[in-house]
Amino acid sequence: MSHPTMGVEEEFLLVDPESGAPVALNGRTAELAAERGVDLQLELTSCQVETATPVISTAAQAAEELRRLRRVAAESAEAAGARLLAVGLPPTVPHEFPITDDERYHRIAERFGMIASEQGICGCHVHVEVPSREAAVDVGNRLRPWLPTLLAMTANSAIYRGADSGHASWRSVLWGRWPSAGPPPHFESVDDYDAGVRMMLGVGAMLDGGQVYWDVRPSANFPTVEVRVADVPATVGQTALFAAVVRAAVVTVLADRERGAPITPPSAHVLRAAYWKSAREGLDGDAVDLVGTGATVPAATLVNRLIDLVGPALEATGDADVVRRELEDLMSTGNGATRQRRAYARRHDPADVVAAVAESTLEGL
């Protein structure tokens, strides 16, 4: 299968237009979006909404749909009295977030306490078509060494609670508190994967199958593998870049699987260290080379190496030109974390960060 389809989901934060603080307006925002023909999903906390593209075939189509969805979501948020932000975490307060009025979400909050009530984080998920669940599990195994690179590329949560978190993706660190989140284990088979999920359900580490939060997982609802490692990117262009690279990576490792290429999985502690390094330094610092020497190298070097690796797949899917253009823009203007710190450096005022994030959210729309 040389041209699998894909779909992209983006989570957004709703904030007060004046203070920049998260506001519990997802229900009203979703109602107004429905009147405009867009179905917004309600997330765990009531200051978040999620968009989802239809099934798409190219990065150009992804960008077109993402622009449409961000535009409608932003217009609906404004009509509801809020401002839409594409950001991994709120740059301002609060410490806790109201839970969306949904039975399942209330059960999650009851079981997981402050892990849930401090959630308020926004990611980006890319679904890529695969031929089977067996293939999805194998793809996850083969993608594990590249997950920290994808995280560094999309980091967009440097400023949190009015201060620099010391990390480009503080979202990734907070997200890792969930027992089923972060880098997935290496699974020997679908049966091994299912056994792992059953164990976590049995001990209460998951409420249900929807709480399989690993950064790569077989989708529970679609014939896809879902890559969930990213902060929601700052701009539509950066999300389209991420989606295209993920799809090309899946195409590449599916070909590796078909020819029987062996897998050398990184050790769990090594992968966790690489995650932390990418979460801390993002695109502007170093990252761990998990597919080479294991040494630290500039994160931008690993991003370029990944693009080179999946280059044939990008050409085959017709996404190469979009990726070249958006990668050049990413390297010159910076990812979300870089943009946040640039804004924060002016006066150390989180209001400047909120304004910059709001501008990036609508960039190119």
Coordinates of N, CA and C in Angstrom, one line a residue, residues 103-331:
E103 N -20.3 12.0 31.6 CA -20.2 11.0 32.6 C -18.8 10.3 32.6
R104 N -18.3 10.0 31.4 CA -17.0 9.3 31.3 C -15.9 10.2 31.8
Y105 N -16.0 11.5 31.4 CA -14.9 12.4 31.9 C -15.0 12.6 33.4
H106 N -16.2 12.6 34.0 CA -16.2 12.7 35.5 C -15.7 11.5 36.1
R107 N -15.9 10.3 35.5 CA -15.3 9.1 36.1 C -13.8 9.1 36.0
I108 N -13.2 9.6 34.9 CA -11.8 9.8 34.8 C -11.2 10.7 35.8
A109 N -11.9 11.8 36.0 CA -11.5 12.8 37.0 C -11.5 12.2 38.4
E110 N -12.6 11.4 38.7 CA -12.7 10.8 40.0 C -11.5 9.8 40.3
R111 N -11.2 9.0 39.2 CA -10.1 8.0 39.4 C -8.7 8.6 39.5
F112 N -8.5 9.6 38.6 CA -7.1 10.1 38.4 C -6.8 11.4 39.1
G113 N -7.8 12.0 39.8 CA -7.6 13.2 40.6 C -6.9 14.3 39.9
M114 N -5.8 14.8 40.4 CA -5.2 16.0 39.9 C -4.5 15.8 38.5
I115 N -4.2 14.6 38.2 CA -3.7 14.3 36.9 C -4.7 14.8 35.8
A116 N -6.0 14.5 36.1 CA -7.1 15.0 35.2 C -7.4 16.4 35.4
S117 N -7.5 16.9 36.6 CA -8.0 18.3 36.8 C -6.9 19.3 36.4
E118 N -5.7 18.9 36.3 CA -4.6 19.7 35.8 C -4.3 19.5 34.3
Q119 N -5.2 18.8 33.7 CA -4.9 18.4 32.3 C -4.7 19.6 31.4
G120 N -5.8 20.1 30.8 CA -5.7 21.4 30.0 C -4.6 21.4 29.0
I121 N -4.2 20.3 28.4 CA -3.1 20.3 27.4 C -3.6 19.9 26.1
C122 N -2.9 20.4 25.0 CA -3.4 20.2 23.7 C -2.3 19.6 22.8
G123 N -2.7 18.5 22.1 CA -1.8 17.8 21.2 C -2.4 17.7 19.8
C124 N -1.6 17.0 19.0 CA -2.0 16.8 17.6 C -1.8 15.3 17.3
H125 N -2.8 14.7 16.7 CA -2.8 13.3 16.4 C -3.0 13.1 14.9
V126 N -2.2 12.2 14.4 CA -2.2 11.9 12.9 C -2.6 10.4 12.8
H127 N -3.6 10.1 12.1 CA -4.0 8.8 11.8 C -3.5 8.4 10.3
V128 N -2.9 7.3 10.2 CA -2.5 6.8 8.9 C -3.0 5.4 8.6
E129 N -3.6 5.3 7.5 CA -4.2 4.0 7.1 C -3.1 2.9 7.1
V130 N -3.4 1.7 7.7 CA -2.6 0.5 7.6 C -3.4 -0.7 7.3
P131 N -2.8 -1.7 6.8 CA -3.6 -2.9 6.3 C -4.2 -3.7 7.4
S132 N -3.7 -3.7 8.7 CA -4.2 -4.6 9.7 C -3.7 -4.0 11.1
R133 N -4.3 -4.6 12.2 CA -3.8 -4.3 13.5 C -2.4 -4.8 13.7
E134 N -2.1 -5.9 13.1 CA -0.7 -6.5 13.2 C 0.3 -5.5 12.6
A135 N -0.1 -4.9 11.5 CA 0.8 -3.9 10.9 C 0.9 -2.6 11.8
A136 N -0.2 -2.2 12.4 CA -0.2 -1.1 13.3 C 0.7 -1.2 14.4
V137 N 0.7 -2.4 15.1 CA 1.6 -2.7 16.2 C 3.0 -2.7 15.7
D138 N 3.3 -3.3 14.6 CA 4.7 -3.3 14.1 C 5.2 -1.9 13.7
V139 N 4.3 -1.1 13.1 CA 4.6 0.2 12.7 C 5.0 1.0 14.0
G140 N 4.2 0.8 15.1 CA 4.6 1.5 16.3 C 5.9 1.1 16.8
N141 N 6.3 -0.2 16.7 CA 7.6 -0.6 17.2 C 8.7 0.1 16.4
R142 N 8.5 0.2 15.1 CA 9.5 0.8 14.2 C 9.6 2.3 14.3
L143 N 8.5 2.9 14.7 CA 8.6 4.4 14.8 C 9.2 4.9 16.1
R144 N 9.2 4.0 17.1 CA 9.6 4.4 18.5 C 10.9 5.3 18.5
P145 N 12.0 4.9 17.8 CA 13.2 5.7 17.8 C 13.1 7.1 17.3
W146 N 12.1 7.4 16.5 CA 11.9 8.7 15.9 C 10.9 9.6 16.6
L147 N 10.2 9.0 17.6 CA 9.3 9.8 18.3 C 9.9 11.1 19.0
P148 N 11.0 11.0 19.7 CA 11.6 12.2 20.2 C 11.9 13.3 19.2
T149 N 12.3 12.9 18.0 CA 12.6 13.9 17.0 C 11.3 14.6 16.6
L150 N 10.2 13.8 16.4 CA 8.9 14.4 16.1 C 8.5 15.4 17.2
L151 N 8.7 15.0 18.5 CA 8.4 15.9 19.6 C 9.2 17.2 19.5
A152 N 10.5 17.1 19.3 CA 11.3 18.3 19.2 C 10.8 19.2 18.1
M153 N 10.4 18.6 17.0 CA 10.0 19.4 15.8 C 8.7 20.2 16.1
T154 N 7.8 19.7 17.0 CA 6.5 20.3 17.2 C 6.4 21.0 18.5
A155 N 7.4 21.0 19.4 CA 7.3 21.5 20.7 C 6.6 22.9 20.7
N156 N 5.6 23.1 21.6 CA 4.9 24.3 21.6 C 4.3 24.6 23.0
S157 N 5.1 24.4 24.0 CA 4.5 24.7 25.4 C 5.7 25.0 26.3
A158 N 6.4 26.1 25.9 CA 7.5 26.5 26.8 C 7.1 27.4 27.9
I159 N 6.1 28.2 27.7 CA 5.7 29.2 28.8 C 4.4 28.6 29.5
Y160 N 4.5 28.5 30.8 CA 3.4 27.9 31.5 C 3.2 28.6 32.9
R161 N 2.0 29.0 33.2 CA 1.7 29.7 34.4 C 2.5 31.0 34.6
G162 N 2.7 31.6 33.4 CA 3.3 32.9 33.4 C 4.8 32.9 33.5
A163 N 5.5 31.7 33.4 CA 6.9 31.6 33.4 C 7.4 30.6 32.4
D164 N 8.7 30.8 32.1 CA 9.4 29.8 31.3 C 9.5 28.5 32.0
S165 N 9.0 27.4 31.5 CA 9.0 26.1 32.2 C 10.4 25.4 32.2
G166 N 11.3 26.0 31.4 CA 12.6 25.3 31.2 C 12.6 24.2 30.2
H167 N 11.5 24.0 29.6 CA 11.3 22.9 28.6 C 10.6 23.5 27.4
A168 N 11.0 23.0 26.2 CA 10.3 23.4 25.0 C 8.9 22.8 24.9
S169 N 8.7 21.6 25.4 CA 7.4 20.9 25.5 C 7.2 20.5 27.0
W170 N 6.7 21.4 27.8 CA 6.3 21.0 29.1 C 5.0 20.2 29.1
R171 N 4.2 20.3 28.0 CA 3.1 19.4 27.8 C 3.5 18.0 27.9
S172 N 4.6 17.6 27.2 CA 5.0 16.2 27.1 C 5.3 15.7 28.5
V173 N 5.9 16.6 29.3 CA 6.3 16.1 30.7 C 5.0 15.9 31.5
L174 N 4.1 16.8 31.5 CA 2.9 16.7 32.2 C 2.0 15.5 31.7
W175 N 2.0 15.3 30.4 CA 1.2 14.2 29.8 C 1.8 12.9 30.3
G176 N 3.1 12.8 30.5 CA 3.7 11.6 30.9 C 3.3 11.1 32.3
R177 N 2.5 11.9 33.1 CA 2.0 11.5 34.4 C 0.9 10.4 34.3
W178 N 0.2 10.4 33.2 CA -0.8 9.4 33.0 C -0.1 8.0 32.9
P179 N -0.6 7.0 33.5 CA 0.1 5.7 33.5 C 0.2 5.0 32.1
S180 N -0.7 5.5 31.2 CA -0.7 4.9 29.9 C -0.2 5.8 28.8
A181 N 0.5 6.9 29.2 CA 0.9 7.9 28.2 C 2.4 7.7 28.0
G182 N 2.9 8.5 27.0 CA 4.3 8.6 26.7 C 4.8 7.6 25.7
P183 N 6.0 7.3 25.6 CA 6.5 6.3 24.6 C 5.9 4.9 24.9
P184 N 5.5 4.3 23.8 CA 4.9 2.9 24.0 C 6.0 1.9 24.3
P185 N 5.6 0.8 24.9 CA 6.5 -0.3 25.0 C 6.7 -1.0 23.6
H186 N 7.7 -1.8 23.5 CA 7.9 -2.6 22.3 C 7.0 -3.9 22.5
F187 N 6.1 -4.1 21.5 CA 5.2 -5.3 21.6 C 5.6 -6.3 20.6
E188 N 5.6 -7.6 21.0 CA 6.0 -8.7 20.1 C 5.0 -9.0 19.1
S189 N 3.7 -8.7 19.4 CA 2.6 -9.1 18.6 C 1.3 -8.4 19.0
V190 N 0.3 -8.5 18.2 CA -1.0 -8.0 18.6 C -1.5 -8.6 19.9
D191 N -1.3 -9.9 20.1 CA -1.6 -10.6 21.4 C -0.9 -9.9 22.5
D192 N 0.4 -9.6 22.3 CA 1.2 -9.0 23.4 C 0.6 -7.6 23.7
Y193 N 0.3 -6.9 22.7 CA -0.3 -5.5 22.8 C -1.6 -5.6 23.6
D194 N -2.5 -6.5 23.2 CA -3.8 -6.7 23.9 C -3.6 -7.1 25.3
A195 N -2.6 -8.0 25.6 CA -2.4 -8.4 26.9 C -1.9 -7.2 27.8
G196 N -1.1 -6.4 27.2 CA -0.6 -5.2 27.9 C -1.8 -4.3 28.3
V197 N -2.7 -4.1 27.3 CA -3.9 -3.2 27.6 C -4.8 -3.9 28.7
R198 N -5.0 -5.2 28.6 CA -5.8 -5.9 29.6 C -5.2 -5.7 31.0
M199 N -3.9 -5.8 31.1 CA -3.2 -5.7 32.4 C -3.5 -4.3 33.0
M200 N -3.3 -3.3 32.1 CA -3.5 -1.9 32.6 C -5.0 -1.7 33.0
L201 N -5.9 -2.2 32.2 CA -7.3 -2.1 32.6 C -7.5 -2.8 33.9
G202 N -6.9 -4.0 34.1 CA -7.2 -4.8 35.3 C -6.7 -4.1 36.6
V203 N -5.6 -3.4 36.5 CA -5.1 -2.7 37.7 C -5.7 -1.3 37.9
G204 N -6.5 -0.9 36.9 CA -7.1 0.4 37.1 C -6.3 1.5 36.5
A205 N -5.2 1.2 35.8 CA -4.4 2.3 35.2 C -5.1 2.9 33.9
M206 N -6.1 2.3 33.4 CA -6.9 2.8 32.4 C -8.4 2.6 32.8
L207 N -9.2 3.6 32.5 CA -10.7 3.4 32.7 C -11.3 2.5 31.7
D208 N -10.8 2.7 30.4 CA -11.3 1.9 29.3 C -10.3 1.9 28.2
G209 N -10.7 1.3 27.0 CA -9.7 1.3 25.9 C -9.4 2.6 25.3
G210 N -10.3 3.6 25.5 CA -10.1 4.9 25.0 C -8.9 5.6 25.8
Q211 N -8.5 5.1 26.9 CA -7.4 5.7 27.6 C -6.0 5.0 27.3
V212 N -5.9 4.4 26.2 CA -4.6 4.0 25.7 C -4.0 5.3 25.1
Y213 N -3.2 5.9 25.9 CA -2.6 7.2 25.5 C -1.2 7.2 25.0
W214 N -0.7 6.0 24.7 CA 0.7 5.9 24.2 C 0.8 6.7 22.9
D215 N 2.0 7.2 22.7 CA 2.3 8.2 21.6 C 2.2 7.5 20.2
V216 N 2.2 6.2 20.1 CA 1.8 5.5 18.9 C 0.9 4.4 19.4
R217 N -0.3 4.2 18.7 CA -1.2 3.2 19.0 C -2.0 2.8 17.8
P218 N -2.5 1.5 17.8 CA -3.5 1.2 16.8 C -4.8 1.9 17.2
S219 N -5.4 2.5 16.2 CA -6.7 3.2 16.5 C -7.7 2.2 17.0
A220 N -8.5 2.6 18.0 CA -9.6 1.8 18.4 C -10.8 1.9 17.5
N221 N -10.9 2.9 16.6 CA -12.1 3.1 15.8 C -11.9 3.1 14.3
F222 N -10.6 3.2 13.9 CA -10.4 3.2 12.5 C -9.3 2.3 12.1
P223 N -9.2 1.9 10.8 CA -8.1 1.0 10.4 C -6.8 1.8 10.2
T224 N -6.3 2.4 11.3 CA -5.2 3.2 11.2 C -4.2 3.0 12.4
V225 N -3.0 3.5 12.2 CA -2.1 3.7 13.3 C -2.1 5.2 13.6
E226 N -2.2 5.5 14.9 CA -2.3 6.9 15.4 C -1.0 7.3 16.1
V227 N -0.4 8.4 15.6 CA 0.8 9.0 16.1 C 0.4 10.2 16.9
R228 N 0.6 10.3 18.2 CA 0.1 11.2 19.2 C 1.1 12.0 19.9
V229 N 2.4 12.0 19.4 CA 3.5 12.5 20.2 C 3.6 14.0 20.3
A230 N 2.9 14.7 19.4 CA 3.1 16.2 19.2 C 2.3 17.1 20.1
D231 N 2.9 18.2 20.5 CA 2.1 19.3 21.0 C 1.3 19.8 19.7
V232 N 0.2 20.4 19.9 CA -0.5 21.0 18.8 C 0.5 22.0 18.2
P233 N 0.8 21.9 16.9 CA 1.8 22.8 16.3 C 1.2 24.3 16.3
A234 N 2.1 25.2 16.2 CA 1.8 26.6 16.3 C 0.9 27.1 15.1
T235 N 1.2 26.6 13.9 CA 0.6 27.1 12.7 C 0.0 25.9 11.9
V236 N -0.8 26.2 11.0 CA -1.4 25.2 10.0 C -0.2 24.6 9.2
G237 N 0.7 25.4 8.8 CA 1.8 24.9 8.0 C 2.6 23.9 8.8
Q238 N 2.9 24.1 10.1 CA 3.6 23.2 10.9 C 2.9 21.9 11.1
T239 N 1.5 22.0 11.2 CA 0.8 20.8 11.4 C 0.8 20.0 10.1
A240 N 0.6 20.6 9.0 CA 0.7 19.9 7.7 C 2.0 19.2 7.5
L241 N 3.1 19.9 7.9 CA 4.4 19.3 7.9 C 4.5 18.1 8.7
F242 N 4.1 18.2 9.9 CA 4.1 17.0 10.9 C 3.3 15.9 10.3
A243 N 2.1 16.1 9.8 CA 1.2 15.1 9.2 C 1.9 14.4 8.0
A244 N 2.5 15.2 7.1 CA 3.1 14.6 6.0 C 4.3 13.7 6.3
V245 N 5.1 14.2 7.3 CA 6.3 13.4 7.7 C 5.9 12.1 8.4
V246 N 4.8 12.2 9.2 CA 4.3 11.0 9.9 C 3.8 10.0 8.9
R247 N 3.0 10.5 7.9 CA 2.5 9.5 6.9 C 3.7 8.9 6.1
A248 N 4.7 9.7 5.8 CA 5.8 9.2 5.0 C 6.6 8.2 5.9
A249 N 6.7 8.5 7.2 CA 7.4 7.5 8.0 C 6.7 6.2 8.1
V250 N 5.4 6.3 8.2 CA 4.6 5.0 8.2 C 4.8 4.3 6.9
V251 N 4.7 4.9 5.8 CA 5.0 4.3 4.5 C 6.3 3.6 4.5
T252 N 7.3 4.3 5.0 CA 8.7 3.8 5.0 C 8.8 2.6 5.8
V253 N 8.3 2.6 7.0 CA 8.5 1.4 7.9 C 7.6 0.3 7.5
L254 N 6.4 0.6 6.8 CA 5.6 -0.5 6.3 C 6.4 -1.3 5.2
A255 N 7.2 -0.5 4.4 CA 8.1 -1.2 3.4 C 9.2 -2.0 4.1
D256 N 9.7 -1.5 5.2 CA 10.7 -2.2 6.0 C 10.1 -3.5 6.5
R257 N 8.9 -3.5 6.9 CA 8.2 -4.6 7.5 C 8.0 -5.7 6.4
E258 N 7.6 -5.2 5.2 CA 7.3 -6.1 4.1 C 8.5 -6.9 3.6
R259 N 9.7 -6.2 3.7 CA 10.9 -6.9 3.3 C 11.6 -7.6 4.5
G260 N 11.0 -7.6 5.6 CA 11.5 -8.4 6.8 C 12.7 -7.7 7.5
A261 N 12.8 -6.4 7.4 CA 13.9 -5.8 8.1 C 13.8 -5.9 9.6
P262 N 14.9 -6.3 10.2 CA 14.8 -6.5 11.7 C 14.6 -5.2 12.4
I263 N 14.1 -5.3 13.7 CA 13.9 -4.1 14.6 C 14.9 -4.2 15.7
T264 N 15.6 -3.1 16.0 CA 16.4 -3.1 17.2 C 15.8 -2.0 18.1
P265 N 15.0 -2.4 19.0 CA 14.3 -1.5 19.8 C 15.2 -0.8 20.8
P266 N 15.1 0.5 21.0 CA 15.8 1.2 22.1 C 15.3 0.7 23.4
S267 N 16.2 0.6 24.4 CA 15.8 0.3 25.8 C 14.8 1.4 26.3
A268 N 14.0 0.9 27.2 CA 13.0 1.8 27.7 C 13.6 3.1 28.4
H269 N 14.7 2.9 29.2 CA 15.3 4.0 29.8 C 16.0 4.9 28.9
V270 N 16.5 4.4 27.8 CA 17.2 5.2 26.8 C 16.1 6.0 26.1
L271 N 15.0 5.4 25.7 CA 13.9 6.2 25.0 C 13.4 7.3 25.9
R272 N 13.2 7.0 27.2 CA 12.7 8.0 28.1 C 13.7 9.2 28.2
A273 N 15.0 8.9 28.3 CA 16.0 9.9 28.3 C 15.9 10.8 27.0
A274 N 15.7 10.1 25.9 CA 15.6 10.8 24.6 C 14.4 11.7 24.6
Y275 N 13.3 11.2 25.1 CA 12.1 12.0 25.3 C 12.3 13.3 26.1
W276 N 12.9 13.1 27.2 CA 13.2 14.2 28.1 C 14.1 15.2 27.4
K277 N 15.1 14.8 26.7 CA 16.0 15.7 26.0 C 15.3 16.5 25.0
S278 N 14.4 15.9 24.2 CA 13.7 16.6 23.2 C 12.6 17.5 23.8
A279 N 12.0 17.1 24.9 CA 11.0 17.9 25.6 C 11.7 19.1 26.1
R280 N 12.9 19.0 26.6 CA 13.6 20.1 27.3 C 14.1 21.1 26.2
E281 N 14.7 20.6 25.2 CA 15.5 21.5 24.3 C 14.8 21.8 23.0
G282 N 13.8 21.0 22.6 CA 13.0 21.2 21.4 C 13.9 21.2 20.2
L283 N 13.6 22.2 19.3 CA 14.3 22.2 18.0 C 15.6 23.0 18.1
D284 N 15.7 23.8 19.1 CA 16.9 24.7 19.2 C 18.1 24.2 19.9
G285 N 18.0 23.0 20.5 CA 19.1 22.4 21.2 C 19.5 21.0 20.6
D286 N 20.0 20.2 21.5 CA 20.4 18.8 21.0 C 19.3 17.8 21.3
A287 N 19.5 16.7 20.6 CA 18.6 15.5 20.8 C 19.5 14.3 20.8
V288 N 18.8 13.1 21.2 CA 19.6 11.9 21.2 C 19.4 11.1 19.9
D289 N 20.5 10.7 19.3 CA 20.4 10.0 18.1 C 20.2 8.5 18.4
L290 N 18.9 8.1 18.4 CA 18.5 6.7 18.7 C 18.7 5.8 17.6
V291 N 18.9 6.2 16.4 CA 19.1 5.3 15.2 C 20.5 5.3 14.7
G292 N 21.4 6.0 15.4 CA 22.8 6.0 15.1 C 23.7 5.7 16.2
T293 N 24.5 6.6 16.7 CA 25.5 6.4 17.7 C 24.9 6.4 19.1
G294 N 23.8 7.0 19.3 CA 23.3 7.1 20.7 C 23.8 8.4 21.3
A295 N 24.6 9.2 20.6 CA 25.1 10.4 21.2 C 24.1 11.5 20.9
T296 N 24.4 12.7 21.6 CA 23.6 13.9 21.3 C 24.1 14.6 20.1
V297 N 23.1 15.0 19.3 CA 23.4 15.8 18.1 C 22.4 16.9 18.0
P298 N 22.6 18.0 17.2 CA 21.6 19.0 17.1 C 20.3 18.4 16.7
A299 N 19.2 18.9 17.3 CA 17.9 18.3 17.0 C 17.5 18.6 15.5
A300 N 17.9 19.8 15.0 CA 17.7 20.1 13.6 C 18.3 19.1 12.7
T301 N 19.5 18.5 13.1 CA 20.2 17.5 12.3 C 19.3 16.3 12.2
L302 N 18.7 15.8 13.3 CA 17.9 14.6 13.3 C 16.6 14.9 12.5
V303 N 16.1 16.1 12.6 CA 14.9 16.3 11.8 C 15.2 16.2 10.3
N304 N 16.3 16.8 9.9 CA 16.7 16.7 8.5 C 17.0 15.3 8.1
R305 N 17.6 14.5 9.0 CA 17.9 13.1 8.7 C 16.6 12.3 8.5
L306 N 15.6 12.6 9.4 CA 14.3 11.9 9.2 C 13.7 12.3 7.9
I307 N 13.8 13.5 7.5 CA 13.2 14.0 6.2 C 13.9 13.2 5.0
D308 N 15.2 13.1 5.1 CA 16.0 12.4 4.1 C 15.6 10.9 4.1
L309 N 15.4 10.3 5.2 CA 15.0 8.9 5.3 C 13.7 8.6 4.6
V310 N 12.7 9.5 4.9 CA 11.4 9.3 4.3 C 11.2 10.0 3.0
G311 N 12.3 10.6 2.4 CA 12.2 11.3 1.2 C 11.5 10.5 0.0
P312 N 11.9 9.3 -0.2 CA 11.2 8.5 -1.3 C 9.7 8.4 -1.1
A313 N 9.3 8.3 0.2 CA 7.8 8.2 0.5 C 7.2 9.5 0.3
L314 N 7.9 10.6 0.6 CA 7.3 12.0 0.4 C 7.1 12.2 -1.1
E315 N 8.1 11.8 -1.9 CA 7.9 11.9 -3.4 C 6.8 11.1 -3.9
A316 N 6.6 9.8 -3.4 CA 5.6 8.9 -3.8 C 4.2 9.5 -3.5
T317 N 4.1 10.1 -2.3 CA 2.8 10.6 -1.9 C 2.5 12.0 -2.4
G318 N 3.4 12.6 -3.1 CA 3.2 14.0 -3.6 C 3.4 15.1 -2.6
D319 N 4.0 14.8 -1.5 CA 4.1 15.8 -0.4 C 5.5 16.4 -0.3
A320 N 6.4 16.1 -1.2 CA 7.8 16.5 -1.0 C 7.9 18.1 -1.1
D321 N 7.2 18.7 -2.0 CA 7.3 20.1 -2.2 C 6.7 20.9 -0.9
V322 N 5.6 20.4 -0.4 CA 5.0 21.0 0.8 C 6.0 20.9 1.9
V323 N 6.5 19.7 2.1 CA 7.4 19.5 3.2 C 8.7 20.3 3.1
R324 N 9.2 20.5 1.9 CA 10.4 21.3 1.7 C 10.1 22.8 2.1
R325 N 9.0 23.2 1.6 CA 8.6 24.6 1.9 C 8.3 24.9 3.4
E326 N 7.6 24.0 4.0 CA 7.2 24.2 5.4 C 8.4 23.9 6.3
L327 N 9.3 23.0 5.9 CA 10.5 22.8 6.8 C 11.4 24.0 6.7
E328 N 11.6 24.6 5.6 CA 12.4 25.8 5.5 C 11.8 26.9 6.4
D329 N 10.5 27.0 6.4 CA 9.8 28.0 7.2 C 10.0 27.7 8.7
L330 N 9.9 26.4 9.0 CA 10.0 26.0 10.4 C 11.4 26.4 10.9
M331 N 12.4 26.0 10.1 CA 13.8 26.3 10.5 C 14.2 27.7 10.6

